[in-house]
CSV table of C-alpha atoms in Angstrom, one decimal:
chain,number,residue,atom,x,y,z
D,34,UNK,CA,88.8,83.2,99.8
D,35,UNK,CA,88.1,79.9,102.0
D,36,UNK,CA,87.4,76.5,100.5
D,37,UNK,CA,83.9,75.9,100.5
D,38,UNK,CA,84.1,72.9,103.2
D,39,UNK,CA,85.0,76.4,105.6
D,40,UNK,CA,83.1,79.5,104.1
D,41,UNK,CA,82.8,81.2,107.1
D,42,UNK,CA,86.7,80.9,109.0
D,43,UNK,CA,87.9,84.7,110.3
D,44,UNK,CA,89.4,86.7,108.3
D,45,UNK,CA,89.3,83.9,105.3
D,46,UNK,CA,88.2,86.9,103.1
D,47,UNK,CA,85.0,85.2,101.7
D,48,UNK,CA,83.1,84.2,104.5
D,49,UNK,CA,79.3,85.2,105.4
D,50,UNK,CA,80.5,86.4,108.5
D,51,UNK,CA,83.5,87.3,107.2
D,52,UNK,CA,83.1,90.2,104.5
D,53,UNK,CA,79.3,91.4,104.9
D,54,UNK,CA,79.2,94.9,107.2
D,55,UNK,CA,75.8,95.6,109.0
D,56,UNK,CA,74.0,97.4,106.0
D,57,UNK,CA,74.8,95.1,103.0
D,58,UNK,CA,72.6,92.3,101.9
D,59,UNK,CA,74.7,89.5,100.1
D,60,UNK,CA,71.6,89.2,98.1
D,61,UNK,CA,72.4,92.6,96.5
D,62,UNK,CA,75.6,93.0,97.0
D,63,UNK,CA,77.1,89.0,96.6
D,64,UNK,CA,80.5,88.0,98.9
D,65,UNK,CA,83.2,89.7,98.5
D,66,UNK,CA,86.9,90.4,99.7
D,67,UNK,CA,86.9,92.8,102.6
D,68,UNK,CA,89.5,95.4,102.3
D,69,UNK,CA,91.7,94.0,105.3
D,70,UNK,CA,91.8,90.4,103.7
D,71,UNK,CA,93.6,91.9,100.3
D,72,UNK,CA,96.7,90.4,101.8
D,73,UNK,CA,95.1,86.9,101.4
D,74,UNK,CA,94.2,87.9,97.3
D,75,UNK,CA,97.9,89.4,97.2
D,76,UNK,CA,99.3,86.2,98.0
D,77,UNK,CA,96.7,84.2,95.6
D,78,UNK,CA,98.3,86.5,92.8
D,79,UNK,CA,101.6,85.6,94.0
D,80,UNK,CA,101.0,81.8,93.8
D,81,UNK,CA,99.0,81.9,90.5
D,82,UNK,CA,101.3,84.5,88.3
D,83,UNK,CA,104.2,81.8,88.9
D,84,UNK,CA,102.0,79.1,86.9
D,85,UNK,CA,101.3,81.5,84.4
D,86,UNK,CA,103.5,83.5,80.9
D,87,UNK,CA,102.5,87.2,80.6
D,88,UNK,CA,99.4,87.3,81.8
D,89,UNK,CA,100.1,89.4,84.9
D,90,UNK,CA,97.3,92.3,83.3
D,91,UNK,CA,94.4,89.3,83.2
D,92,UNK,CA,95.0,88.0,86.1
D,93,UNK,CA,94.9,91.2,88.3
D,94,UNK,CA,91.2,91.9,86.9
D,95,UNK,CA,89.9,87.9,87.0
D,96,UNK,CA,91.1,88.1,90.5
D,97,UNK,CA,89.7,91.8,91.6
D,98,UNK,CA,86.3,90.6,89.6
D,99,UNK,CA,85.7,87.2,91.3
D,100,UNK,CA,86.8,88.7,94.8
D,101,UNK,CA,84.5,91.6,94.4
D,102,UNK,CA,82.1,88.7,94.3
D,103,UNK,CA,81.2,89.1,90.3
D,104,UNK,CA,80.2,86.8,88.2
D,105,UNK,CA,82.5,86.8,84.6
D,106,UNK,CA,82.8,86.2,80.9
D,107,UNK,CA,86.4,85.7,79.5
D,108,UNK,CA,85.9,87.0,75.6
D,109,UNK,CA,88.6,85.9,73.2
D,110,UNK,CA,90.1,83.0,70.8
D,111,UNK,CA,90.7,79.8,71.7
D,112,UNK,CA,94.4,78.7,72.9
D,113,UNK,CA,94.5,82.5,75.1
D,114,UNK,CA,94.9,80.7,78.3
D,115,UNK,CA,91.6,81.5,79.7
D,116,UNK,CA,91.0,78.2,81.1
D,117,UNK,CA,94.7,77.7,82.2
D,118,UNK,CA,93.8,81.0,84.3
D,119,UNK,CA,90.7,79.8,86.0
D,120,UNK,CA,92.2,76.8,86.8
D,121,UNK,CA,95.2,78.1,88.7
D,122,UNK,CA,93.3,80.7,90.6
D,123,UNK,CA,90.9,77.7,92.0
D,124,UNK,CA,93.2,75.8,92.4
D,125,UNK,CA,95.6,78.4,94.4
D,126,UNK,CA,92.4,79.5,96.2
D,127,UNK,CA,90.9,75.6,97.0
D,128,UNK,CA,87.4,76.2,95.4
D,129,UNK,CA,86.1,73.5,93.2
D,130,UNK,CA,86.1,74.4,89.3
D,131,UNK,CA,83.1,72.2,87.7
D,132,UNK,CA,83.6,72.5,83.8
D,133,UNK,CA,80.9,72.0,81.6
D,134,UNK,CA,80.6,73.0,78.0
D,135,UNK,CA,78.2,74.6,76.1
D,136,UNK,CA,76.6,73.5,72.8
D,137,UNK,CA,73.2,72.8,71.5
D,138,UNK,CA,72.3,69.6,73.7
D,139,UNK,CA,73.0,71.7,76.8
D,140,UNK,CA,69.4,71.7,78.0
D,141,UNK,CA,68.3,73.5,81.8
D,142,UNK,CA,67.8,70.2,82.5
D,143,UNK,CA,71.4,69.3,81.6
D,144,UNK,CA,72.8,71.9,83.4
D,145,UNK,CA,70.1,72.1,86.9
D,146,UNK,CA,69.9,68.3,87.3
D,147,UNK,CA,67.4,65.7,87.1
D,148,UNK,CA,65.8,63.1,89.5
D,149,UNK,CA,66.8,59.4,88.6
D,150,UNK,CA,64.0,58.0,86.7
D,151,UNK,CA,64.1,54.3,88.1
D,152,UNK,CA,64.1,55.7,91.6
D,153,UNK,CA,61.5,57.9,90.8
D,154,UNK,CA,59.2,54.9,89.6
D,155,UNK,CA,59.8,52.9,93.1
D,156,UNK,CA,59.8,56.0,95.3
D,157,UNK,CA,58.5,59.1,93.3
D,158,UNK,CA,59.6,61.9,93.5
D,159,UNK,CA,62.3,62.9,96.4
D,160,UNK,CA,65.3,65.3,97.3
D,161,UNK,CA,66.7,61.7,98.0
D,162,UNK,CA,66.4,60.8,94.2
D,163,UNK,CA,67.9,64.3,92.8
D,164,UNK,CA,71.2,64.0,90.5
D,165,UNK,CA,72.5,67.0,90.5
D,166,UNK,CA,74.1,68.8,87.3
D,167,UNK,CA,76.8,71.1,87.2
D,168,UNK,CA,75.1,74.4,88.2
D,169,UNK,CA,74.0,72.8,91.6
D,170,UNK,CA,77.1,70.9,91.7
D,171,UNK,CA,78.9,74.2,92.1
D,172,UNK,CA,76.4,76.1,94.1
D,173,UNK,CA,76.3,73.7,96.7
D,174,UNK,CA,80.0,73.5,96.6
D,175,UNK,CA,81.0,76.7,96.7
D,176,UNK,CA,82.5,75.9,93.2
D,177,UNK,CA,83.3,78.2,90.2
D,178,UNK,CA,80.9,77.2,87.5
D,179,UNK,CA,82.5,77.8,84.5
D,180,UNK,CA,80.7,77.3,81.0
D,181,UNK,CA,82.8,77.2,77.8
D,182,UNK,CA,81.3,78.1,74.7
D,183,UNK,CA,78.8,80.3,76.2
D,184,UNK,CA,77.1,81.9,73.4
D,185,UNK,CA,76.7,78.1,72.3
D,186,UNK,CA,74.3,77.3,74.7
D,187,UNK,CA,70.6,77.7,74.0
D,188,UNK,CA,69.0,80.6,75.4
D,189,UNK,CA,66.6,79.1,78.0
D,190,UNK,CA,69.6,77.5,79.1
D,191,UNK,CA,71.4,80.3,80.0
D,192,UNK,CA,68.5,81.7,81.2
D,193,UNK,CA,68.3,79.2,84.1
D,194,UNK,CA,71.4,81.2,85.2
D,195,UNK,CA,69.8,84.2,85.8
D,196,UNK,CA,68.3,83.6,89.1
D,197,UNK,CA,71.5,81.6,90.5
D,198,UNK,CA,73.7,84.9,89.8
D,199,UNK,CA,70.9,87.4,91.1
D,200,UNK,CA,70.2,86.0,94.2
D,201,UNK,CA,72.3,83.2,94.5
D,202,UNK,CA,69.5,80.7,95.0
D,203,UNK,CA,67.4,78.4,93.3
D,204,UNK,CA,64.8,76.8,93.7
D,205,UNK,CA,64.6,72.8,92.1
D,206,UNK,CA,61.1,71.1,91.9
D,207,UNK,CA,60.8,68.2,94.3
D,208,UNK,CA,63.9,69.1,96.1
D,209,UNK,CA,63.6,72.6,97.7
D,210,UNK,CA,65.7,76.3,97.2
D,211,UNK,CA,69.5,75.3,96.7
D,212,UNK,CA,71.4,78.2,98.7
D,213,UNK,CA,75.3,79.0,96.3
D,214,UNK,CA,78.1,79.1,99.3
D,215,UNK,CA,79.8,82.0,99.2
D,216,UNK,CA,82.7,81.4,97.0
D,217,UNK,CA,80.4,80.4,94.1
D,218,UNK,CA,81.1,82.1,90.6
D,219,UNK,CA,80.1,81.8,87.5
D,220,UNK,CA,82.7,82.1,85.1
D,221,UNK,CA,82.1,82.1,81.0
D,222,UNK,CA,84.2,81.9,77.8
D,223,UNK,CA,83.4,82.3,74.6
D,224,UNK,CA,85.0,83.0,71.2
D,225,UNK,CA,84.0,86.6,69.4
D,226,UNK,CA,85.4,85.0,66.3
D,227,UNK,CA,83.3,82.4,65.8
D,228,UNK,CA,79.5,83.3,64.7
D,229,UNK,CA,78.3,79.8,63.3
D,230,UNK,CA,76.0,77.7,66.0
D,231,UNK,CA,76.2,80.6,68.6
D,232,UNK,CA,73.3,82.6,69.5
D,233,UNK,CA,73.5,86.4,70.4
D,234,UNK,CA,73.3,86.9,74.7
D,235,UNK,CA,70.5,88.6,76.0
D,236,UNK,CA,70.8,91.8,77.7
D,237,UNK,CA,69.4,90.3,80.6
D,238,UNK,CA,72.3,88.0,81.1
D,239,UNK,CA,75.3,90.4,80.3
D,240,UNK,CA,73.8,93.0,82.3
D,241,UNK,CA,74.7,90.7,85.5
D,242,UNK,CA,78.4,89.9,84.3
D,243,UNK,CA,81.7,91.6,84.1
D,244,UNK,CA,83.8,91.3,80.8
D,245,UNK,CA,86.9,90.4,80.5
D,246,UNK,CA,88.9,90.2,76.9
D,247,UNK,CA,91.6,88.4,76.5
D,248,UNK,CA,93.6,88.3,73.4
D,249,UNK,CA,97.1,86.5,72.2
D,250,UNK,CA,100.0,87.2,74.2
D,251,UNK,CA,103.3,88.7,72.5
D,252,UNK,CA,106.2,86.6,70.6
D,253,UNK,CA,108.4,87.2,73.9
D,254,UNK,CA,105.4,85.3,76.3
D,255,UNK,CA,104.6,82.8,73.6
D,256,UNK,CA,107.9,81.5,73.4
D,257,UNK,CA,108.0,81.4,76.9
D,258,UNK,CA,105.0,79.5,77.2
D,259,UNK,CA,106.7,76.7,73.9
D,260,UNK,CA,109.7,76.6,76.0
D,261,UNK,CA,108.0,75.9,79.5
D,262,UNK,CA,105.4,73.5,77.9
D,263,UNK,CA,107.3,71.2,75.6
D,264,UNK,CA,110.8,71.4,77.6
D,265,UNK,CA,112.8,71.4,74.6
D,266,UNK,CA,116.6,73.0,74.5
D,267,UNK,CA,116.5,74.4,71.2
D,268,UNK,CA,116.1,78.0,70.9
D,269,UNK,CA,116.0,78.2,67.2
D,270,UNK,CA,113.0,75.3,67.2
D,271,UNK,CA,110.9,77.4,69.9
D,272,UNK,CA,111.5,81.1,68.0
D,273,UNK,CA,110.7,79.3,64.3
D,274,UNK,CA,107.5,77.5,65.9
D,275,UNK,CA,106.4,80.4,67.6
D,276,UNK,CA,107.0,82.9,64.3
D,277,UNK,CA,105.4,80.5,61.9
D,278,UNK,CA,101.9,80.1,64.2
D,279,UNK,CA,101.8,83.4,64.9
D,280,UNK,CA,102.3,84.5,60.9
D,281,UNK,CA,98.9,82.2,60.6
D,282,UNK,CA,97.1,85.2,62.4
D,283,UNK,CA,97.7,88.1,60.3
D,284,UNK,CA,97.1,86.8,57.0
D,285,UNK,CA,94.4,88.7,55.2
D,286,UNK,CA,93.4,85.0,52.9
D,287,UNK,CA,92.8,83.5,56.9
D,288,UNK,CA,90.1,84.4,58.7
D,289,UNK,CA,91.3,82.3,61.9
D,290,UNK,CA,94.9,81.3,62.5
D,291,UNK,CA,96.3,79.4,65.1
D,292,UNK,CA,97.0,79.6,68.9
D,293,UNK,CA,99.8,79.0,70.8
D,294,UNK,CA,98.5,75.7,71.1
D,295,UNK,CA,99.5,74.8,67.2
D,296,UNK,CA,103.3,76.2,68.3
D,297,UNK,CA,103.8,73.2,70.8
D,298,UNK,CA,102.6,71.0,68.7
D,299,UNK,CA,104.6,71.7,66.3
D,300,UNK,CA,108.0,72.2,67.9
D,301,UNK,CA,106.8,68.9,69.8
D,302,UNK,CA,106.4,67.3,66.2
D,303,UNK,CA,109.2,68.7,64.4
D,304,UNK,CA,111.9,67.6,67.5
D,305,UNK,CA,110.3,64.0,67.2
D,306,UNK,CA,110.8,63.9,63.5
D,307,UNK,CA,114.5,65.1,63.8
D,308,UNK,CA,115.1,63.0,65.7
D,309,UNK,CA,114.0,60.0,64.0
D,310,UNK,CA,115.8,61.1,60.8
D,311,UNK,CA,118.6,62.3,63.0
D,312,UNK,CA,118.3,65.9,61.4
D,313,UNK,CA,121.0,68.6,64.2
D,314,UNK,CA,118.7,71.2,65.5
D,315,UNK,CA,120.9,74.2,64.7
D,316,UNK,CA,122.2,76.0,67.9
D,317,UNK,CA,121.3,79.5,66.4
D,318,UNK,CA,119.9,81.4,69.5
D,319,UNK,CA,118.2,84.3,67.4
D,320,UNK,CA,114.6,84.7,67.4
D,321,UNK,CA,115.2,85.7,63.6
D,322,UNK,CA,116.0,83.2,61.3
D,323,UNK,CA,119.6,83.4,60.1
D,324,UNK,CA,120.3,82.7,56.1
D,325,UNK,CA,121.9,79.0,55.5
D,326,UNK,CA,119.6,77.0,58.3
D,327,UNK,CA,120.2,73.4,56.9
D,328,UNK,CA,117.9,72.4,54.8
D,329,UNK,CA,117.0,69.0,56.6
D,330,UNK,CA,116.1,71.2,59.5
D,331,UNK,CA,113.6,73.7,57.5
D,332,UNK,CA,112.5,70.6,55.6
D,333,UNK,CA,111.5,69.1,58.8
D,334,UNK,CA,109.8,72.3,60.1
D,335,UNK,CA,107.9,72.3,57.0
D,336,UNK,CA,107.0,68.7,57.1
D,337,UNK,CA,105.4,69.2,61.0
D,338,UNK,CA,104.4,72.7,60.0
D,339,UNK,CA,101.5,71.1,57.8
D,340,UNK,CA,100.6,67.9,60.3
D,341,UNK,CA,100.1,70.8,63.2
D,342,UNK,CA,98.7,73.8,62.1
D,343,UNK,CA,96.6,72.8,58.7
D,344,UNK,CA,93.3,71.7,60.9
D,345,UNK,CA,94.3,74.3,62.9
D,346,UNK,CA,93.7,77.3,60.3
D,347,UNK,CA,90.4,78.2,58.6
D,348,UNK,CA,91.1,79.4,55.1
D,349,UNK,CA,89.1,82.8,54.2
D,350,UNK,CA,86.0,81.2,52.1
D,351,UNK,CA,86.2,84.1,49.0
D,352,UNK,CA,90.4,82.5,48.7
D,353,UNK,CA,90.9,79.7,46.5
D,354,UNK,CA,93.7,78.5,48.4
D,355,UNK,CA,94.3,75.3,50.9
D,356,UNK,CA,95.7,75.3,53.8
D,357,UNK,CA,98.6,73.4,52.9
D,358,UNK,CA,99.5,75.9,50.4
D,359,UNK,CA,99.0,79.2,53.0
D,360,UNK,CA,101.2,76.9,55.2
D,361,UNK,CA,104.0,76.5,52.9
D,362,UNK,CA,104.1,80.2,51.8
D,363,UNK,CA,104.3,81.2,55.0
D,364,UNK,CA,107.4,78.7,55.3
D,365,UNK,CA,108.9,80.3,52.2
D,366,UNK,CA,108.4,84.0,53.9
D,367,UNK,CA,109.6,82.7,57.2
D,368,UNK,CA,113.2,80.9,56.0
D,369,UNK,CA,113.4,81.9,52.2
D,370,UNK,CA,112.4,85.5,52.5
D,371,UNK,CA,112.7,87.0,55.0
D,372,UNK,CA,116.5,85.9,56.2
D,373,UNK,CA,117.4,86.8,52.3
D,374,UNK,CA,115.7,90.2,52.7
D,375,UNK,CA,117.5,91.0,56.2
D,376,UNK,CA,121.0,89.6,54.7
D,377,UNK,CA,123.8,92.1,52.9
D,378,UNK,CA,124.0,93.1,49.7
């Protein structure tokens, strides 16, 4: 895929000249990767999947959709590295990625551009006096648009889409038909979890995208991740942050636990508190917890365990419960419990 400063370079994979055979009209059939330029994707894969924990299964079908010239949603809860996998793959492949996020106030204005009004006043209206917004930003660009919190966005809004991914084109008021380089994609998230403020997508706009769900990785690649992220030494600290975030998920009094996001923040937090109350982080390597951890330690896993994960957790609404208190039974499962159940006699 070439950088958009280059679209059309041999054999770059993307190009207009590059990956179109006499009877296809990029119109229909959008830029994609020609079969003798899959090295060139290979060694994209190669590069990105050394950024990345476990997600070798995601990555193979975000790559093969946005070099078979699709447009995609990424479906799943937050903290599932959907963004972490965009960002390597434009960065690996040198294509712009222009974030912008979708709520309420995102208007087609918002998201097409607008022409300065003080210029307009002293010169009317001219291409000169255009400010583009993200949507052109990235056509123009040859840039990945990617929208977060898709299904936030109003519906005209996401209409104004429809034409860019169709025909990649469109046409701006005072300014003329904006023609998307090549290697322009749009790219969506959104969260199926999460109904309140969203709005339901029209058939007319999933019809033109590929889906792509992503869910949470296993305890193996999510320790992995704590490890790589916060750079800590400590074994026991990474497996008890990891098992206590991920027992926040399967909890039938919490309709939305945490991400992986809420395990390196609390390992981060509970290694900064031991060591400012100069609490040993034990050197047990199991990813069970043994009987007999100190009781400093578990303290202190407790202590970060509630400052990290208890706005990170939304509490079933029919539960009279806090999240403090689901927090600290799931503590009492995770080092009281459990180790006593595991242990002879």
């Amino acid at each position: 895929m070439a950088p958009p400063s280059s679209p059309d370079v041999p054999g770059s994979g993307l190009g207009p000249s590059a990956d179109l055979g006499p009877d296809d009209d990029p119109v229909v059939t959008g830029s994609r990767v020609r079969h003798d330029a899959g090295a060139s994707v290979r060694e994209v894969r190669r590069r990105v999947a050394a950024h990345l924990v476990g997600r070798a299964h995601e990555l193979d079908l975000l790559l093969a959709a946005v070099a078979a010239g699709r447009d995609v949603v990424l479906e799943g809860p937050p903290g599932t590295s959907k963004s972490t996998l965009l960002r390597a793959i434009t960065a690996e492949w040198g294509v712009p990625l222009v974030f912008v996020e979708g709520n309420a106030d995102l208007t087609p204005t918002r998201l097409v551009g607008h022409h300065d009004p003080a210029r307009v006043l002293r010169e009317d209206y001219r291409p000169e006096n255009f400010v583009p917004g993200p949507l052109v930003q990235a056509m123009r660009a040859g840039g990945f648009l990617y929208l977060e919190e898709f299904n936030r966005a109003p519906e005209d809004t996401l209409n104004t889409l429809l034409t860019a991914m169709a025909e990649r084109r469109l046409a701006v008021p005072h300014v003329g038909v904006v023609e998307a380089l090549p290697t322009f994609r749009v790219v969506a998230s959104m969260n199926p979890y999460d109904a309140i403020g969203t709005t339901r997508l029209s058939s007319s706009i999933s019809d033109r995208l590929v889906r792509l769900a992503v869910g949470y990785q296993d305890a193996e690649a999510e320790r992995g991740i704590v490890a790589r992220r916060t750079g800590l030494g400590s074994p026991r600290l990474v497996a008890d942050a990891v098992a206590l975030t991920r027992a926040t998920r399967g909890r039938e009094d919490v309709r939305q636990g945490s991400s992986v996001r809420g395990a390196i923040d609390l390992a981060l937090v509970a290694a900064q508190l031991a060591d400012m109350r100069e609490v040993a982080l034990p050197a047990e390597p199991s990813v069970a917890p043994p009987r007999g951890l100190p009781e400093d330690y578990t303290g202190t896993v407790l202590d970060a365990l509630l400052l990290a994960l208890s706005g990170r957790i939304a509490v079933d609404e029919t539960v009279e419960s806090t999240p403090e208190a689901v927090l600290r039974e799931i503590w009492e499962d995770h080092f009281l419990l459990a180790p006593a159940a595991a242990g002879p006699g």
